[in-house]
Structures are given as structure tokens and as C-alpha cells.
PDB file of C-alpha atoms in Angstrom:
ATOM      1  CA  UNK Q   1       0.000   0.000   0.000  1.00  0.00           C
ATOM      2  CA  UNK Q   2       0.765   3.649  -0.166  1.00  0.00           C
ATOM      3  CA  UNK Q   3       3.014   4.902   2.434  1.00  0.00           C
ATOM      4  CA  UNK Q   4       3.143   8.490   3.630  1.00  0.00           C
ATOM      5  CA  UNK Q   5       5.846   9.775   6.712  1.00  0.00           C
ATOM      6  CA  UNK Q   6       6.173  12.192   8.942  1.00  0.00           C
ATOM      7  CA  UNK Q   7       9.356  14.308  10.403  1.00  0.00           C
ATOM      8  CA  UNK Q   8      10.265  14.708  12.887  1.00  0.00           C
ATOM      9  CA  UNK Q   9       7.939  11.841  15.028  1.00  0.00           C
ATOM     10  CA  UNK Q  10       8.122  14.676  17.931  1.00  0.00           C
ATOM     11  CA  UNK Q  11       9.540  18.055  18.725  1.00  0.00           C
ATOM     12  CA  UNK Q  12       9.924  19.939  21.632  1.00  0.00           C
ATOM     13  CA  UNK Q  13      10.193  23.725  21.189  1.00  0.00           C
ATOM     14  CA  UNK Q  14      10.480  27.218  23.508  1.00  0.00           C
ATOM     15  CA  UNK Q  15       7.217  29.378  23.118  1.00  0.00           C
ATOM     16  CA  UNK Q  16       7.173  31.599  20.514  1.00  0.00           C
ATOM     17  CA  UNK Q  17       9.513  30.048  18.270  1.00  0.00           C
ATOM     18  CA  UNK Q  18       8.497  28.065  15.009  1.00  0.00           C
ATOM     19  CA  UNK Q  19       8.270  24.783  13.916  1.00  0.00           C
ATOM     20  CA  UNK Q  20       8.210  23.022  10.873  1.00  0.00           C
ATOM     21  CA  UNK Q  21       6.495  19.415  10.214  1.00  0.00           C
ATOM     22  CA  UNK Q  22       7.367  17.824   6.894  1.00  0.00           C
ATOM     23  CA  UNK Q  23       4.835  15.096   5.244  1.00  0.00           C
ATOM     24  CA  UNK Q  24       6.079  13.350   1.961  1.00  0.00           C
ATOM     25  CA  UNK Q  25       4.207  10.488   0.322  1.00  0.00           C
ATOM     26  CA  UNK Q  26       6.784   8.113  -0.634  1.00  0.00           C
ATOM     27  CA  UNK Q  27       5.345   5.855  -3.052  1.00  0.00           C
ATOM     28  CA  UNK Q  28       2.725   8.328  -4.987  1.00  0.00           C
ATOM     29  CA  UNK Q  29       2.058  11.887  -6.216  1.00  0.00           C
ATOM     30  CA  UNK Q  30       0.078  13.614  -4.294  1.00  0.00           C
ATOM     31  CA  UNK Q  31      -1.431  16.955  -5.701  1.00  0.00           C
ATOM     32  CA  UNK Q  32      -3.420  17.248  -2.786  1.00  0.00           C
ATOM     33  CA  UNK Q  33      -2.208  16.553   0.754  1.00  0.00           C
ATOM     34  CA  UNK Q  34      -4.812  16.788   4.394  1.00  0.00           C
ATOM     35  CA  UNK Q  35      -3.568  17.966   7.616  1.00  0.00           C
ATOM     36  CA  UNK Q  36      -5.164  17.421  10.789  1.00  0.00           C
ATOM     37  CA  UNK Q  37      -4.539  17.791  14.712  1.00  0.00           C
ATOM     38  CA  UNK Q  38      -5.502  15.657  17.133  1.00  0.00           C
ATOM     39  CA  UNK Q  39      -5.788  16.664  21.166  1.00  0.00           C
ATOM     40  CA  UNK Q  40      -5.599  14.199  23.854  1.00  0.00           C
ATOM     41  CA  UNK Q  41      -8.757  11.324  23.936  1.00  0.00           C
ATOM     42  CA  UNK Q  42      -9.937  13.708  21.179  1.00  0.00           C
ATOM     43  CA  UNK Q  43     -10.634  12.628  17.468  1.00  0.00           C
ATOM     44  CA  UNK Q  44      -8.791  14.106  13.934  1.00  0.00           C
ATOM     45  CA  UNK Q  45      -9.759  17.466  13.409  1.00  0.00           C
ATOM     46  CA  UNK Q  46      -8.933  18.955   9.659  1.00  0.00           C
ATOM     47  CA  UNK Q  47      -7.034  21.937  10.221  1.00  0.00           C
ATOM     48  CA  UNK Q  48      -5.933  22.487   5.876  1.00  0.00           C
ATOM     49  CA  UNK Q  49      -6.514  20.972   2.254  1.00  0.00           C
ATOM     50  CA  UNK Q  50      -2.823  21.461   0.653  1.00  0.00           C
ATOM     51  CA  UNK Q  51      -2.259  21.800  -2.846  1.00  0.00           C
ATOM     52  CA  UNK Q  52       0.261  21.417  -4.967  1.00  0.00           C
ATOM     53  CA  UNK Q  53       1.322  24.520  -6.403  1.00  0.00           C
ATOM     54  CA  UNK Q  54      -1.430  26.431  -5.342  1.00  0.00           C
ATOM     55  CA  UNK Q  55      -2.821  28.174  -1.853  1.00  0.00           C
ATOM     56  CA  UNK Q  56      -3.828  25.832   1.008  1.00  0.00           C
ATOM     57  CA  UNK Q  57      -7.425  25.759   1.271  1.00  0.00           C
ATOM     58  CA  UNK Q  58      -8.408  26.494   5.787  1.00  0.00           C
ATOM     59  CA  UNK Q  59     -10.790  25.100   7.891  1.00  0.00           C
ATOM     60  CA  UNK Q  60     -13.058  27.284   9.986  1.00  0.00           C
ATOM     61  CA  UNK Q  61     -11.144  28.784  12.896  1.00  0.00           C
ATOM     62  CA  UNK Q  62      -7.559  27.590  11.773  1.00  0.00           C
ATOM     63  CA  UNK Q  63      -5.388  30.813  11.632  1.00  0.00           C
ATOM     64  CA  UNK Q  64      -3.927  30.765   8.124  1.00  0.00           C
ATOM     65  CA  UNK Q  65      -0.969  32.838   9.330  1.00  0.00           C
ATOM     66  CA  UNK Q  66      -0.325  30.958  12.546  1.00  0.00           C
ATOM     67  CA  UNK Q  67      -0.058  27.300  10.584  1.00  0.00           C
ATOM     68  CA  UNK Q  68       1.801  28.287   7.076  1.00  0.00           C
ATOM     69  CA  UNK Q  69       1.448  25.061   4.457  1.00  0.00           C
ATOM     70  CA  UNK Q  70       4.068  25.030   1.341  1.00  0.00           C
ATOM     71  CA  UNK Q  71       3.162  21.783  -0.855  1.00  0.00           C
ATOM     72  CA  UNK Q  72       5.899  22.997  -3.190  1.00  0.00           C
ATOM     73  CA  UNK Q  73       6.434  18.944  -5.073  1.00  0.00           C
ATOM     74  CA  UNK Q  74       4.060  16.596  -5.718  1.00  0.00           C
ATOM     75  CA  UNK Q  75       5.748  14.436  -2.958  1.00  0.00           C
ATOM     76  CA  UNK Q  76       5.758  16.953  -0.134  1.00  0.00           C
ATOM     77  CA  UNK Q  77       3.751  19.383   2.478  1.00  0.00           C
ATOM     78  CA  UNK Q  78       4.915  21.005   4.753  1.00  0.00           C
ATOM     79  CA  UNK Q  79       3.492  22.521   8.204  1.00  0.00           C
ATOM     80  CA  UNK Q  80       5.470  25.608  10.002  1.00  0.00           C
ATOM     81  CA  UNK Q  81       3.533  26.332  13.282  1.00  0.00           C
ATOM     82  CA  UNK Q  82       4.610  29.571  13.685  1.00  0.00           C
ATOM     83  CA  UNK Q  83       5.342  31.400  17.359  1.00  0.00           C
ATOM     84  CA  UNK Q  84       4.431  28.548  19.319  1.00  0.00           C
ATOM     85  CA  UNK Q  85       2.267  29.030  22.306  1.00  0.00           C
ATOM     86  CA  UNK Q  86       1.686  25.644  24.949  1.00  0.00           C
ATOM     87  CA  UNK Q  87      -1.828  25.493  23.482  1.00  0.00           C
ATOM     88  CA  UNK Q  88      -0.466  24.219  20.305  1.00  0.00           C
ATOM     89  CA  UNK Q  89       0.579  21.191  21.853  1.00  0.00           C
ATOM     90  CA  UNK Q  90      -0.969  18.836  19.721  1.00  0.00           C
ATOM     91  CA  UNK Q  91      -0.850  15.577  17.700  1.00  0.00           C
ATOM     92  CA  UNK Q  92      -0.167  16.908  14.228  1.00  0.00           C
ATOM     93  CA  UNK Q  93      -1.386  14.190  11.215  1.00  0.00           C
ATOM     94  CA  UNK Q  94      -1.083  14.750   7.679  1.00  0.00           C
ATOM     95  CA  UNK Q  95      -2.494  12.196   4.768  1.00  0.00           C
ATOM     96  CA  UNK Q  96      -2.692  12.096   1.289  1.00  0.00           C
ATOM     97  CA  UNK Q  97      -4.144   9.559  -1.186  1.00  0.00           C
ATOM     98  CA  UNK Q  98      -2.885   8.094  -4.480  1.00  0.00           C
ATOM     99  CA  UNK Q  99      -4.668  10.275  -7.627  1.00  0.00           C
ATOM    100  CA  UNK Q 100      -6.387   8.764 -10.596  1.00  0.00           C
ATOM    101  CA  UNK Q 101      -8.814   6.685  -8.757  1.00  0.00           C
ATOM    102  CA  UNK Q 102     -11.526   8.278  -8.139  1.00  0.00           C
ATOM    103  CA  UNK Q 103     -12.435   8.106  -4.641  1.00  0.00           C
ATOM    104  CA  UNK Q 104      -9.945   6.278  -2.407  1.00  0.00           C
ATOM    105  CA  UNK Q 105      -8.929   5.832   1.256  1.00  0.00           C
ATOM    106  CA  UNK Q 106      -6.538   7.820   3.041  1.00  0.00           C
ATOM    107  CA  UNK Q 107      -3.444   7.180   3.695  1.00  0.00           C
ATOM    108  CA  UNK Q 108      -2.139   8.518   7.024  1.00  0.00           C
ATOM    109  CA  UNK Q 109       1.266   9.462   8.067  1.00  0.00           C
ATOM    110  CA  UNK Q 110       2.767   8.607  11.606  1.00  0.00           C
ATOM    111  CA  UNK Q 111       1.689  11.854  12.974  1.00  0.00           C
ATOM    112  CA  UNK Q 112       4.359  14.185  14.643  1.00  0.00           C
ATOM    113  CA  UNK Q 113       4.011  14.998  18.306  1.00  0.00           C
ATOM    114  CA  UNK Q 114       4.465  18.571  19.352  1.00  0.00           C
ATOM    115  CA  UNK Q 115       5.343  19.796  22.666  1.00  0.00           C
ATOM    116  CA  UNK Q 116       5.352  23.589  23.387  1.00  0.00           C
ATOM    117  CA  UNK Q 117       7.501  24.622  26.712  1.00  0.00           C
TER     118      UNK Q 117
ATOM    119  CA  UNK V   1     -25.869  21.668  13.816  1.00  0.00           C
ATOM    120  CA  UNK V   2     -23.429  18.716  11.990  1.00  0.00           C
ATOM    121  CA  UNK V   3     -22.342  15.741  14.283  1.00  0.00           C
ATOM    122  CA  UNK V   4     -20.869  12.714  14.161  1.00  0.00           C
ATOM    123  CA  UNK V   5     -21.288  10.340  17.140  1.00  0.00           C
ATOM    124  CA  UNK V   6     -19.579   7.441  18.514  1.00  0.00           C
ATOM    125  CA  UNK V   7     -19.763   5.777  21.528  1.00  0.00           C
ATOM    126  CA  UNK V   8     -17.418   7.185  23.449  1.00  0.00           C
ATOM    127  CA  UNK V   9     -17.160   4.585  26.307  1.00  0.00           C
ATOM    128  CA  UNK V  10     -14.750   1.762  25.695  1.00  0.00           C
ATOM    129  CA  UNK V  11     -16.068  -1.563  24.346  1.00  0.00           C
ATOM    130  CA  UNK V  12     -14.522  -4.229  26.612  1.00  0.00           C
ATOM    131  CA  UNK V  13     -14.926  -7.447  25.219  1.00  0.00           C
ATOM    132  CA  UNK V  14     -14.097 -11.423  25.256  1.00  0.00           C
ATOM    133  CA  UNK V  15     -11.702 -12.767  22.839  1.00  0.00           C
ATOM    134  CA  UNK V  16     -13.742 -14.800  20.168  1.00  0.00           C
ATOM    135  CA  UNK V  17     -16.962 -12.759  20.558  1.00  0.00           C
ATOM    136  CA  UNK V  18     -17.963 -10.083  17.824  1.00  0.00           C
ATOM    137  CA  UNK V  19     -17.862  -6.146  18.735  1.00  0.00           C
ATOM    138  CA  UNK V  20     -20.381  -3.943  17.300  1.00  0.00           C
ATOM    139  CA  UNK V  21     -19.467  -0.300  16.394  1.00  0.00           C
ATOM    140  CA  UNK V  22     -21.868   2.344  15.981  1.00  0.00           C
ATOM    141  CA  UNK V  23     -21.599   5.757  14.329  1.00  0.00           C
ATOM    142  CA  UNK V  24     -24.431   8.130  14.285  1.00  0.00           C
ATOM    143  CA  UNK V  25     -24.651  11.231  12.465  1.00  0.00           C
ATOM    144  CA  UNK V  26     -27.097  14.173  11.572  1.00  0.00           C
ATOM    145  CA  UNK V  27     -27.215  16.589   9.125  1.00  0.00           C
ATOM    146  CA  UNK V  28     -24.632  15.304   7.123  1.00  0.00           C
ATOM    147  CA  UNK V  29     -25.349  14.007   3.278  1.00  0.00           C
ATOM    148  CA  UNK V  30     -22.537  11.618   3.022  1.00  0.00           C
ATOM    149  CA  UNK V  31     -21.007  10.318  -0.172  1.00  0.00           C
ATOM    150  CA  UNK V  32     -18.853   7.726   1.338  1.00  0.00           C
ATOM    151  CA  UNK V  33     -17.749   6.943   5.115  1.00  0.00           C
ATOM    152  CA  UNK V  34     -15.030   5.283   5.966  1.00  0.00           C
ATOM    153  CA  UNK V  35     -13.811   3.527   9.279  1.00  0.00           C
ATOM    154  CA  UNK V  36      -9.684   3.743  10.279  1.00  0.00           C
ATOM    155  CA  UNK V  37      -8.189   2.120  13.187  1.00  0.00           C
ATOM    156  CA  UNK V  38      -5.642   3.701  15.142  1.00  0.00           C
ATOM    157  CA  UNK V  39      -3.173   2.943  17.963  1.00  0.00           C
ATOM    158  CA  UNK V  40      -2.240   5.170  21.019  1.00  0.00           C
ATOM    159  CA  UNK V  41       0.556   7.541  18.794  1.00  0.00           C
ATOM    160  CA  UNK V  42       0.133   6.529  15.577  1.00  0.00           C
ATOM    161  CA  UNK V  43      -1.523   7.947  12.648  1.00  0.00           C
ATOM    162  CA  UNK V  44      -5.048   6.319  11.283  1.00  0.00           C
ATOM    163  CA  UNK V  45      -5.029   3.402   9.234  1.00  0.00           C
ATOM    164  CA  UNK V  46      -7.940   2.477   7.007  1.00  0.00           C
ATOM    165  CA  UNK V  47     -10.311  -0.397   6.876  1.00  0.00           C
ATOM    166  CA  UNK V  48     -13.034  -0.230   5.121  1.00  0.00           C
ATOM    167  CA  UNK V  49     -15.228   2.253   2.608  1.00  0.00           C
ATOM    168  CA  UNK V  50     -18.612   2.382   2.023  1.00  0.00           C
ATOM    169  CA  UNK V  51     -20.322   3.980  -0.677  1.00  0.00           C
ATOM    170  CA  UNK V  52     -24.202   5.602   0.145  1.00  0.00           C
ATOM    171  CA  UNK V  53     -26.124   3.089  -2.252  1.00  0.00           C
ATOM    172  CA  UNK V  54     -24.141   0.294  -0.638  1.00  0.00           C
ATOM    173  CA  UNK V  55     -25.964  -1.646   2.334  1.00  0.00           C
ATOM    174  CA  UNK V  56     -23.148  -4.017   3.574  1.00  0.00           C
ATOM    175  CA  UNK V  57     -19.094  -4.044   2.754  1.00  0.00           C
ATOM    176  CA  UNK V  58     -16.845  -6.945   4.199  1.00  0.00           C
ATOM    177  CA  UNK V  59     -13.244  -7.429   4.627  1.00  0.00           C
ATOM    178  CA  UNK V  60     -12.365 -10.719   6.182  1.00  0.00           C
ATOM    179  CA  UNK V  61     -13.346 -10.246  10.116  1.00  0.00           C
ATOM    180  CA  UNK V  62     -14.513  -6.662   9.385  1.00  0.00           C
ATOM    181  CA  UNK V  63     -17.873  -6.092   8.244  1.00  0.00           C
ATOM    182  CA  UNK V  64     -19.921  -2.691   7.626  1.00  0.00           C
ATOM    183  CA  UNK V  65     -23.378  -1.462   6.839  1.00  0.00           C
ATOM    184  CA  UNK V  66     -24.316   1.782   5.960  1.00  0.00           C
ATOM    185  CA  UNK V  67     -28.407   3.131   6.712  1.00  0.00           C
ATOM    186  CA  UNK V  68     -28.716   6.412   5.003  1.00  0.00           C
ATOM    187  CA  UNK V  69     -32.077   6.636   6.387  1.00  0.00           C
ATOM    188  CA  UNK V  70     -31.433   6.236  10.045  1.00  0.00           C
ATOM    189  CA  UNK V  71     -27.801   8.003   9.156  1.00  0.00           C
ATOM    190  CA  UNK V  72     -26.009   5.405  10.780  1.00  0.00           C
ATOM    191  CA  UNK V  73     -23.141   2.784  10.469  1.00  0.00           C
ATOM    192  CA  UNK V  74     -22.243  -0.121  12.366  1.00  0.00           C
ATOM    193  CA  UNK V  75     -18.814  -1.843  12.632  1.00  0.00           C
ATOM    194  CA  UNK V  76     -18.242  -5.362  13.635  1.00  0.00           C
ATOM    195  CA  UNK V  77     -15.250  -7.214  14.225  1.00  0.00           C
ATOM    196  CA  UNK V  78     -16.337 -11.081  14.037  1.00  0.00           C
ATOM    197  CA  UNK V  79     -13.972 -13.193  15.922  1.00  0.00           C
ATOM    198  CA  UNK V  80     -11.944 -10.517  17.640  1.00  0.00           C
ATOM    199  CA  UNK V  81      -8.813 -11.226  19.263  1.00  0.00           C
ATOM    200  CA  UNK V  82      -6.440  -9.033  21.832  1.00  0.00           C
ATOM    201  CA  UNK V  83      -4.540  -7.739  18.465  1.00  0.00           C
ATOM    202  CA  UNK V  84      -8.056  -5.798  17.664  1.00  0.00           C
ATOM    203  CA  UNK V  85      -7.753  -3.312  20.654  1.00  0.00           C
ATOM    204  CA  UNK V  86      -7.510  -0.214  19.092  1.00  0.00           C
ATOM    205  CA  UNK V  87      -9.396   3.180  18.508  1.00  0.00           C
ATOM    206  CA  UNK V  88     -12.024   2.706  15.800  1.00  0.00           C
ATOM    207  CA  UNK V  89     -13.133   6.231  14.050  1.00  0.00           C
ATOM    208  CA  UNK V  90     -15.954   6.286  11.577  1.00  0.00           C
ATOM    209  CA  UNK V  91     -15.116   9.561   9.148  1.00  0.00           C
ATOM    210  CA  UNK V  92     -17.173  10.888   6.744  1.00  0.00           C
ATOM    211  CA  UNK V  93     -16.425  12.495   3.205  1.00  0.00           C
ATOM    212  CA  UNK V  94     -19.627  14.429   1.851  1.00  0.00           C
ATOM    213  CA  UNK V  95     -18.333  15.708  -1.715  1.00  0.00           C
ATOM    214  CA  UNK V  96     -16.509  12.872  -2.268  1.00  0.00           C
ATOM    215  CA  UNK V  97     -13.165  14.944  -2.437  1.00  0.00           C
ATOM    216  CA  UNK V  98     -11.422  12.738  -0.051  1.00  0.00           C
ATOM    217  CA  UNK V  99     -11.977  15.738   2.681  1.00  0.00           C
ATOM    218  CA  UNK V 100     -12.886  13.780   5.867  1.00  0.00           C
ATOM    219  CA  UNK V 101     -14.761  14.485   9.070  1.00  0.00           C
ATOM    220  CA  UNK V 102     -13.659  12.254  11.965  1.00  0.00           C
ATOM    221  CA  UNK V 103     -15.838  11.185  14.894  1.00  0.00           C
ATOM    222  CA  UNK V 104     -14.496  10.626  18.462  1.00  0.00           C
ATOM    223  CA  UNK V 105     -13.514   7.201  18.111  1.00  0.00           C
ATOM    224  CA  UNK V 106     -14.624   3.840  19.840  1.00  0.00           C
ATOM    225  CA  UNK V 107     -11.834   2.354  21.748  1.00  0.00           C
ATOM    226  CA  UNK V 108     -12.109  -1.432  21.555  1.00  0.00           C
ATOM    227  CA  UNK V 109     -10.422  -3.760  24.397  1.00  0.00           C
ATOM    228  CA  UNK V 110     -10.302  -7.330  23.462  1.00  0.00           C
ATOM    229  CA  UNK V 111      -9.451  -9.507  26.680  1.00  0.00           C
ATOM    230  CA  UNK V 112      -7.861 -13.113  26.414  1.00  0.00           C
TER     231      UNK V 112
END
């Protein structure tokens, strides 16, 4: 199957310095990459649609400026949390899915732990 | 408002017996819906897809129906064993665009 990963697998950083989270499907193009955060006992929550070549597309709430996506290749997304505050701490997930199939299944990478001191 | 509902209460179970999953949602016109398992610190991995005009889906143990009417889904792992105890989520993609919306997850405990 299609395998997407994540770096780093955690990160601890100082508040108010910045962070970036790399995703890169390693099998696949993706023109179109999903990332999501996920709290403690909480579920997935989209935070972006990235696209390749183009503007990342927001969710409701998420703070375009804050969380800065560059899909710059067809193989990679990036996430840049920028002046991290303790609050977001978080479980950050990206996923992507193989094109030219119509609808398909996602696949997830291992999702990137961030800790905010 | 949109919701998507899971039990939230962890399904502890006997090795052998089948665990039923539900997932409830309201005003939500889903294409598709999907159910991922995942692992304490891991990212989701998926099972199985279900299409609206499709009743039933199987995969081996798994098996999944799909009520557009009383906008629900159930999950069952037949069989289970102690390598089933995970987090189930049920996610749901309404424009078929692959864009998902994740309930809260089922965690499933499978005893010896």
C-alpha cells in the first residue's frame, strides 16, 4: 500500500519560536495533501486541504498565518507552526491519497508529536 | 448543527466474541464513510469504505453497513482477538473529495 511519513515523530520547542512538520508520500504523487490535529482522547480534526502549487485551502477557525502550508512537489507538504504558544501542543497528522482513482482511502502518516515549553 | 457520534465509552470485550461499532450522524449528506483504526501515537489506518447506495461491505473479520435513512453505520469485528484493541473512528467524506470528518472514536479492548 501507499506509504506516507512524517518528520520529525516529535519536537519539543520554547514558546514563541516556530516549527516546521514535513509530510512526503513516498510511493505516490500527491497533488493534494490533508492535515489534521488531534488533542488528547480527542478525534482528527482537519485543520488544511494542501495543494500542490497552489494556496492551502483552511478550515473554519484555523489561523492561516499561525499554521503556514508550502506543498511545493508533488511528494511533499509542509506545516510551520509559527510562534508557538503551549496550546499548540498537539498531535499533528497529515495524509494524502494516491490520484487517478476516483475516490480512495486515506493514507495517514505517523503523525508528529508537538510539545510547546 | 453537523455531528458525528460514537460511543465514546470503551467496548470491553471477550476474545472470540464479535464487537459492534456504531456511528451516528445528523445533518450530514454523506457520499462515502469510511472507518480507520488507530493505535495510542500513531496515525489512522484504514479499513473499510462504504459507498451511500451500498448496504453491507466486508473485509475478512470486518464487516460494515451503511443506513442512510437512520444516518447510521455499524462496525463489527467477528472473531476478535487481543490484536483488535484499538481506537475505531468512523469519518465521513460528503463531496466525495477525499476531505474527511472524523468522529471521536470507539476504543475497543479485546481480553484473552
Amino acid at each position: 500500500g501507499a506509504v506516507v511519513s512524517q518528520h520529525p515523530s516529535w519536537v519539543i520547542c520554547k514558546s514563541g519560536t516556530s516549527v516546521k512538520i514535513e509530510c512526503r508520500s513516498l510511493d505516490f504523487q500527491a497533488t493534494t495533501m490533508f492535515w489534521y490535529r488531534q488533542f488528547p482522547k480527542q478525534s482528527l480534526m482537519l485543520m488544511a486541504t494542501s495543494n500542490e502549487g497552489s494556496k492551502a485551502t483552511y478550515e473554519q477557525g484555523v489561523e492561516k498565518d499561525k499554521f503556514l502550508i508550502n506543498h511545493a512537489s508533488l511528494t511533499l507538504s509542509t506545516l510551520t507552526v509559527t510562534s508557538a504558544h503551549p496550546e499548540d501542543s498537539s498531535f499533528y497528522i497529515c495524509s494524502a491519497a494516491p490520484p487517478g482513482q476516483g475516490v480512495n482511502e486515506q493514507y495517514f502518516g505517523p503523525g508528529t508529536r508537538l510539545t510547546v515549553t | 448543527s453537523q455531528k458525528i457520534e460514537q460511543n465514546s465509552e470503551a467496548l470491553n470485550i471477550q476474545e472470540g466474541k464479535t464487537a459492534t461499532l456504531t456511528c451516528n450522524y445528523t445533518n450530514y449528506s454523506p457520499a462515502y464513510l469510511q472507518w480507520y483504526r488507530q493505535d495510542p501515537g500513531r496515525g489512522p489506518v484504514f479499513l473499510l469504505l462504504i459507498r451511500e447506495n451500498e448496504k453491507e461491505k466486508r473485509k475478512e473479520r470486518l464487516k460494515v453497513t451503511f443506513d442512510t435513512t437512520l444516518k447510521q453505520s455499524l462496525f463489527h469485528i467477528t472473531a476478535s482477538q487481543p490484536a483488535d484493541s484499538a481506537t475505531y473512528l468512523c469519518a465521513l467524506d460528503e463531496a466525495a473529495g477525499n476531505k474527511l470528518t472524523f468522529g471521536g472514536g470507539t476504543r475497543v479492548l479485546v481480553k484473552p
